[in-house]
CSV table of C-alpha atoms in Angstrom, one decimal:
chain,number,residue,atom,x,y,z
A,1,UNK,CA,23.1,-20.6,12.7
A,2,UNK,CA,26.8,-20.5,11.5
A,3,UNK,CA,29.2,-18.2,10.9
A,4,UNK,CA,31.4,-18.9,8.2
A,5,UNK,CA,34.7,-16.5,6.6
A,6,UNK,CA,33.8,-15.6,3.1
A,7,UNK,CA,35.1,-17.4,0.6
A,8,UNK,CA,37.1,-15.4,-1.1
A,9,UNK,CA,39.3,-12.9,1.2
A,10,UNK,CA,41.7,-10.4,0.3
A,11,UNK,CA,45.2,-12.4,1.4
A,12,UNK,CA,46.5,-9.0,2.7
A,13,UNK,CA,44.3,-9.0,5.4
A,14,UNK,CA,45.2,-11.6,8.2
A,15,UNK,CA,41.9,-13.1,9.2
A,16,UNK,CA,40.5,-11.7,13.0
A,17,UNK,CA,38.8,-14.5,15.7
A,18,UNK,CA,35.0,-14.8,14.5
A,19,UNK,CA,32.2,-13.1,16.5
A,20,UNK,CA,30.7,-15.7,19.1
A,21,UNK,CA,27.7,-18.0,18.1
A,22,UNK,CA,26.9,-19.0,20.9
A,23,UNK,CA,24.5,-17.7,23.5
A,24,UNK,CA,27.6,-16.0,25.3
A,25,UNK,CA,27.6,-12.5,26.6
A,26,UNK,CA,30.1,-10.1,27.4
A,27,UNK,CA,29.5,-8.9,31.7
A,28,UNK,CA,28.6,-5.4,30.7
A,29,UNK,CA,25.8,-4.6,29.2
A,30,UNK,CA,24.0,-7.7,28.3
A,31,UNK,CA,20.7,-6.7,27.7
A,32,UNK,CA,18.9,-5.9,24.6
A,33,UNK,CA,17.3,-2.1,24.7
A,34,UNK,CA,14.2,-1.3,26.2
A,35,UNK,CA,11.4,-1.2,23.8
A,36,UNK,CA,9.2,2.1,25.0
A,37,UNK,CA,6.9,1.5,22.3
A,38,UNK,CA,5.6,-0.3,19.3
A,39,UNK,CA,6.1,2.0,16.5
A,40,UNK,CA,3.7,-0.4,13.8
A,41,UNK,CA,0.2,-1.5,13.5
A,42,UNK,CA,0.3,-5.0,12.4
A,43,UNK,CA,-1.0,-3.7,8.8
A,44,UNK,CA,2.1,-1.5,8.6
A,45,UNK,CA,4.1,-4.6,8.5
A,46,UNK,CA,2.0,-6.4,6.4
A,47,UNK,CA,3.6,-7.0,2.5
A,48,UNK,CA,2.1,-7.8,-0.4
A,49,UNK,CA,4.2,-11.1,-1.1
A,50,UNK,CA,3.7,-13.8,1.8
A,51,UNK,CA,6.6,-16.5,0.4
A,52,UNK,CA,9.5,-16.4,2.9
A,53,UNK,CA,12.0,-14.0,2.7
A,54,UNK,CA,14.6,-16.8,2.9
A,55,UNK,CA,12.9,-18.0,-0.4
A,56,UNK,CA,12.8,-14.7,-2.3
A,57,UNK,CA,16.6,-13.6,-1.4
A,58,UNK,CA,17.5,-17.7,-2.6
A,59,UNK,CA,19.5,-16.4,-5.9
A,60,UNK,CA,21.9,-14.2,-5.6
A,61,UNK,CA,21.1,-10.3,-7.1
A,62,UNK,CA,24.6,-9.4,-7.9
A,63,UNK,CA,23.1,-6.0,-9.1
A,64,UNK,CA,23.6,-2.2,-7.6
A,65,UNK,CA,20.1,-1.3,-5.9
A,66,UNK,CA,20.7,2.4,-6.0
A,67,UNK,CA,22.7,4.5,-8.4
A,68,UNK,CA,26.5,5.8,-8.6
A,69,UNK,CA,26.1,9.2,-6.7
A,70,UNK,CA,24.0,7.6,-3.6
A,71,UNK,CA,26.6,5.6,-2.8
A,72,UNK,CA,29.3,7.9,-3.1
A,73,UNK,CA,27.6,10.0,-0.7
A,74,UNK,CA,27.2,7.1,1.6
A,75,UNK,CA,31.4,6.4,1.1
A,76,UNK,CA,31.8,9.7,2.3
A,77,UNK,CA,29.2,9.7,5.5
A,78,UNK,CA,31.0,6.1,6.7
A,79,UNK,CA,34.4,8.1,6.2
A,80,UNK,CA,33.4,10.8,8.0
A,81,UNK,CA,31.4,9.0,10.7
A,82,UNK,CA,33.5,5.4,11.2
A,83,UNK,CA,36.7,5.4,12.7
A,84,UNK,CA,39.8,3.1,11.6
A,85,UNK,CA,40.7,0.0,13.4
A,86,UNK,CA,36.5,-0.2,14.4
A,87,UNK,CA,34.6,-2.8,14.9
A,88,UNK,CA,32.0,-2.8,12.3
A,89,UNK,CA,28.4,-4.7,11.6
A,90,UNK,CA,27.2,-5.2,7.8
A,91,UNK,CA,23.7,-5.8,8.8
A,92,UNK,CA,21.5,-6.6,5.8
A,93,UNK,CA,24.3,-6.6,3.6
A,94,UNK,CA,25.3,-7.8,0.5
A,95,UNK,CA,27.7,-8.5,-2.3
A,96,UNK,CA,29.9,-5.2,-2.8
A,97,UNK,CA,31.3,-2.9,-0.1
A,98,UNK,CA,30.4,0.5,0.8
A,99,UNK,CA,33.3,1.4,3.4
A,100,UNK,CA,35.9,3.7,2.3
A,101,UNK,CA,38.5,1.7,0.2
A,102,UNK,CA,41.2,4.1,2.4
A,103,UNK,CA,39.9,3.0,5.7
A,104,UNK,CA,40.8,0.0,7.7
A,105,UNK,CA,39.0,-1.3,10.3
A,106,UNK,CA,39.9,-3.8,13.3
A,107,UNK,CA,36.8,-6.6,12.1
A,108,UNK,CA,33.6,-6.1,9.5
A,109,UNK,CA,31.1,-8.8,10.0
A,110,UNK,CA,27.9,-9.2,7.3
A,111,UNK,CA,24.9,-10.7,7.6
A,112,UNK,CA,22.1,-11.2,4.6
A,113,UNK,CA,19.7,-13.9,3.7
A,114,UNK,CA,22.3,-15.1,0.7
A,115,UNK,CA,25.8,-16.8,1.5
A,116,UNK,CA,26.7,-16.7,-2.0
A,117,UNK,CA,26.1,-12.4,-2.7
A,118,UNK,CA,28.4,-11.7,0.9
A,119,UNK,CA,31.0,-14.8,-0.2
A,120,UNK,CA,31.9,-12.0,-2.8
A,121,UNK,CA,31.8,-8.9,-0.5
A,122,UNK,CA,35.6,-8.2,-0.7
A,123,UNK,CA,35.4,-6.8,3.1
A,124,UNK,CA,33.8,-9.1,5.1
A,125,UNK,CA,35.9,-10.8,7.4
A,126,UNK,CA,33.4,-13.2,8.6
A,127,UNK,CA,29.8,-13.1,7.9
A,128,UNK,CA,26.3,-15.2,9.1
A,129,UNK,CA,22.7,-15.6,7.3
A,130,UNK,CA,19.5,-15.2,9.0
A,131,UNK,CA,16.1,-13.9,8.6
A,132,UNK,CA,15.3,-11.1,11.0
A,133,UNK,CA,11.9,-11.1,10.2
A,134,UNK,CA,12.1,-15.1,11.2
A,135,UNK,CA,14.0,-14.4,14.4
A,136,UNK,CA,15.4,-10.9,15.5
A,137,UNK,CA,17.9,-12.0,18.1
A,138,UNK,CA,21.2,-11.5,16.9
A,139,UNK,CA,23.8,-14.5,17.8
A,140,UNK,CA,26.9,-11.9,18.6
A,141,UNK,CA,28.0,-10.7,22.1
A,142,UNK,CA,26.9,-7.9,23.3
A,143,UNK,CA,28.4,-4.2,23.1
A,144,UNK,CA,30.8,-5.7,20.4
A,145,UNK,CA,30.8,-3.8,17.7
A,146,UNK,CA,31.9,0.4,17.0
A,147,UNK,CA,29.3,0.5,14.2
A,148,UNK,CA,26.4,-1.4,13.0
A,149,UNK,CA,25.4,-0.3,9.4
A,150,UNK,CA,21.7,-0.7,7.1
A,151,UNK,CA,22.2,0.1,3.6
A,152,UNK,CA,19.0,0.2,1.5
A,153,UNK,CA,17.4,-2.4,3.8
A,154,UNK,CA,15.2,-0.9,6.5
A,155,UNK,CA,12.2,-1.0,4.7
A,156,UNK,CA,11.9,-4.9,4.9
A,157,UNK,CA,11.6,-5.5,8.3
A,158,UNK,CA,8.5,-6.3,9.8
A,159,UNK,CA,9.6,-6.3,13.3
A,160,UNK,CA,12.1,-3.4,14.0
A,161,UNK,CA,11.5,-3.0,17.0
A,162,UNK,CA,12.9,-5.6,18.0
A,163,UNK,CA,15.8,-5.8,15.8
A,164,UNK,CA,16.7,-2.0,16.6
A,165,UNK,CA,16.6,-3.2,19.9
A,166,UNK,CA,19.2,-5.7,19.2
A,167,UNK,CA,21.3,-3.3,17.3
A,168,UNK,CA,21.3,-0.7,20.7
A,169,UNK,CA,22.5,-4.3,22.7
A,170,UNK,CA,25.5,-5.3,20.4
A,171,UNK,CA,27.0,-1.6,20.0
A,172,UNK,CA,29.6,-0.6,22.1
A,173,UNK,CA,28.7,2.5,24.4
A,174,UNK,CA,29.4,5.5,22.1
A,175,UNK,CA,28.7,3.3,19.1
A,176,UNK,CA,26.9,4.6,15.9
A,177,UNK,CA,24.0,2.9,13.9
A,178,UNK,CA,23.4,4.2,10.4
A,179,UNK,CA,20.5,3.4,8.4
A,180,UNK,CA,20.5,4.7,5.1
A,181,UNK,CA,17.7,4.4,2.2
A,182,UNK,CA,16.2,5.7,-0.9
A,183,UNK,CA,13.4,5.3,-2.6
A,184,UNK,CA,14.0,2.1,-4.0
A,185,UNK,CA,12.1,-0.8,-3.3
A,186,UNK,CA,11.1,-4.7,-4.3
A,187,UNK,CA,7.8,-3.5,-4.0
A,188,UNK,CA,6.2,-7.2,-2.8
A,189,UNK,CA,8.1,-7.3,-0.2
A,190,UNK,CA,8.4,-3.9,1.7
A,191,UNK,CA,6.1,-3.4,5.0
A,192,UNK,CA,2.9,-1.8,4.5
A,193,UNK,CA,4.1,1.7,6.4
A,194,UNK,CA,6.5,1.8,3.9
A,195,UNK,CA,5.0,1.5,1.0
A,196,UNK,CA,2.3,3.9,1.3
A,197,UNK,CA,4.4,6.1,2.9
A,198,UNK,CA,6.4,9.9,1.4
A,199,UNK,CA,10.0,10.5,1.8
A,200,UNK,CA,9.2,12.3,4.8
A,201,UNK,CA,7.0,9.7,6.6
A,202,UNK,CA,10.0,7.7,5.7
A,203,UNK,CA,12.7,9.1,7.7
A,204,UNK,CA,10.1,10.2,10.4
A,205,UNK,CA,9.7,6.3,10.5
A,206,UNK,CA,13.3,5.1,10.8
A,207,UNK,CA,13.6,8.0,13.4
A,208,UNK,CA,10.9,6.8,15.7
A,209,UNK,CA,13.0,3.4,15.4
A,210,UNK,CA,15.4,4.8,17.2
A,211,UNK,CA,13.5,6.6,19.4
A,212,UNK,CA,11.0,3.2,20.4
A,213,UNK,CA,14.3,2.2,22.1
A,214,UNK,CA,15.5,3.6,25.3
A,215,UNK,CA,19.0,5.1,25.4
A,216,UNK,CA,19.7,5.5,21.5
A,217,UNK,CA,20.5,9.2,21.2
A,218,UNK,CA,18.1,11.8,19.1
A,219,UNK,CA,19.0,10.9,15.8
A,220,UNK,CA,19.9,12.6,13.2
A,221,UNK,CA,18.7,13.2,9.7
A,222,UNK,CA,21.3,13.4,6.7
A,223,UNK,CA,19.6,14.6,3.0
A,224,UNK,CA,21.1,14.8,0.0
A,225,UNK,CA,18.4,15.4,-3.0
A,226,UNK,CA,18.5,16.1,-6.7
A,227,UNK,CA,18.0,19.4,-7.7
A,228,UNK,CA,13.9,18.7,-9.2
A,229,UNK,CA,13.7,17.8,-5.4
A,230,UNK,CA,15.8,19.8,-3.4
A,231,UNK,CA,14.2,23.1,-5.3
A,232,UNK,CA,10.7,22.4,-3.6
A,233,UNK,CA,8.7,23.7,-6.8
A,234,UNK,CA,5.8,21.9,-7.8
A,235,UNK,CA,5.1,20.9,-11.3
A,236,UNK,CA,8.8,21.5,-11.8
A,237,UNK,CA,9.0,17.8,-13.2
A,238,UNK,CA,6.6,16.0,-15.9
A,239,UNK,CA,4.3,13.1,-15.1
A,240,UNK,CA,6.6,10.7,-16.8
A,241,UNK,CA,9.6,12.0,-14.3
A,242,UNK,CA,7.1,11.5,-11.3
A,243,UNK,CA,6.3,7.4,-12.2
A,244,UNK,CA,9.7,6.7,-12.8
A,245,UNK,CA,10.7,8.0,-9.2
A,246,UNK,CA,8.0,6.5,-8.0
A,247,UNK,CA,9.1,2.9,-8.9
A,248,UNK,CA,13.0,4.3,-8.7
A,249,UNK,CA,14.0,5.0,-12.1
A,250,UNK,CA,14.5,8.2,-11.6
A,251,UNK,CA,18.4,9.8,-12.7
A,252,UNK,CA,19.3,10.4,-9.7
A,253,UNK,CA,18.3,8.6,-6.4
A,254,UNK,CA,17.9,10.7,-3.4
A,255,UNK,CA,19.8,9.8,-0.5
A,256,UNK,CA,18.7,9.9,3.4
A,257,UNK,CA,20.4,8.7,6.3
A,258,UNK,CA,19.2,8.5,10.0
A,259,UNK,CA,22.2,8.4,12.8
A,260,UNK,CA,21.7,7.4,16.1
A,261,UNK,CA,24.6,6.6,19.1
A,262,UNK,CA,24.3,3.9,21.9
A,263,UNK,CA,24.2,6.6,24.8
A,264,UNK,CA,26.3,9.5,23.9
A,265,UNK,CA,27.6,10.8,20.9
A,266,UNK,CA,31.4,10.7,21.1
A,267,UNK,CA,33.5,14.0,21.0
C-alpha cells in the first residue's frame, strides 16, 4: 500500500512528513483495542452486491451523498469538537472537505477506495487507498492522530470490529472518533444490519461499535432531525414522503453522530 500527497494541494500550505507505511510503531501504545465482543452475526454483514468494493468505488462519484443542511451541521460539530493545529484522520473519505474552512490543523490524512475523488479533496495533506473490508489493519503508527473522522460511511463495513479497533490504536489518548450518518445508502452494498435496520437500531449499532472495544469512552449520541421527524406524530407525513426517505430523497436528511474518546474525554 502507498501513500501518496494529493495531487493538487493548496500552495499556502507547506506540505507535513507523511504518516509511516511501514510496519513501524510508536513505544506507547502499540496495540490495537481489545475486542470484548463481536457485535454482528455473519448475515448482518452480508450485502446484496458481492463484486469487490475496490471494483464498485473504481469511478470516481464526484457527487454530495447527503444534502446542504447535514453537512453544515457536521461543519459545526468538527468546529466545536476538533481542535486547531490537530492531527486529523479522513477515514472513508472522499473528494470535498467537511472541516471548518476557519480551522487549521497540524496534518489531515484521507483514506477511500478511489485516488482520483481524494486527489481533489482540497485538505488532504497526504492520503492512502485500501479496502477495509479486504484488510482492516491500518498502515499508520499508532496513537498518531487527535481525530479520526467517518462521514456517511459506517454502514459499509462488514468487519467493524476490527476496524474500530484500529481506530482506538491510532488515536492519541484523549483523542475523538466521530462517526456520523444518515439515512442514505448504495443500497447493494450496505451490511445486512444496516439495511433492515430504523434510525434507532442505527445509532444503537454504531454505539455498540464503540462499546465492542475496550477503553473507548461511553459514547455519545448527537441528533439533529427535520421537523416531520423530530415532532414524533404519526401519519404526520404522506406515503409518498415516507418512500422517498426511505431510499433518501427526502428534503431534508437527518443527521446523527456517535462520539466516542480513546480513554478520557478531555476537559
Amino acid at each position: 500500500m502507498f501513500c501518496a500527497p494529493p495531487q493538487a494541494l493548496r500552495p499556502s500550505r507547506p506540505l507535513l512528513p507523511p504518516p509511516r507505511c511501514s510496519g513501524s510503531t510508536q513505544s506507547s501504545p502499540s496495540s490495537a483495542g481489545n475486542i470484548r465482543r463481536q457485535v454482528l452475526q455473519p448475515e448482518g454483514r452480508a450485502k446484496l452486491d458481492p463484486r469487490s468494493d475496490r471494483d464498485f468505488y473504481a469511478f470516481p462519484r464526484l457527487v454530495k451523498h447527503v444534502d446542504d443542511g447535514f453537512l453544515a451541521t457536521l461543519t459545526d460539530l468538527y468546529r466545536e469538537r476538533l481542535r486547531p493545529e490537530s492531527d486529523v484522520l479522513d477515514l472513508m473519505s472522499s473528494w470535498v472537505s467537511h472541516l471548518p474552512p476557519d480551522t487549521r490543523f497540524r496534518r489531515v490524512v484521507g483514506h477511500g477506495l478511489n485516488a482520483q475523488e481524494l486527489a481533489k479533496n482540497p485538505r488532504l495533506d497526504y492520503f492512502f487507498v485500501s479496502d477495509l473490508n479486504r484488510e482492516q489493519r491500518l498502515e499508520l503508527d499508532s496513537a498518531s492522530f487527535d481525530a479520526v473522522l467517518c462521514t456517511v460511511s459506517v454502514q459499509y463495513l462488514q468487519s467493524p470490529e476490527q476496524v474500530f479497533a484500529e481506530i482506538y490504536r491510532v488515536l492519541k489518548p484523549g483523542g475523538v472518533c466521530i462517526v456520523s450518518f444518515s439515512n442514505r445508502m448504495f443500497y447493494e452494498k450496505a451490511i445486512g444490519a444496516w439495511r433492515e435496520g430504523s434510525a434507532y437500531s442505527r445509532v444503537q449499532l454504531v454505539t455498540q461499535y464503540f462499546q465492542c472495544i475496550e477503553g473507548f469512552t461511553q459514547p455519545e449520541v448527537v441528533r439533529r432531525l427535520p421537523p416531520s421527524d423530530a415532532g414524533g406524530k404519526s401519519g404526520s407525513s404522506s406515503p409518498l414522503e415516507a418512500l422517498m426517505r426511505l431510499f433518501g430523497q427526502a428534503n431534508s436528511d437527518p443527521f446523527y453522530a456517535v462520539i466516542s474518546y480513546r480513554n478520557f474525554k478531555p476537559m
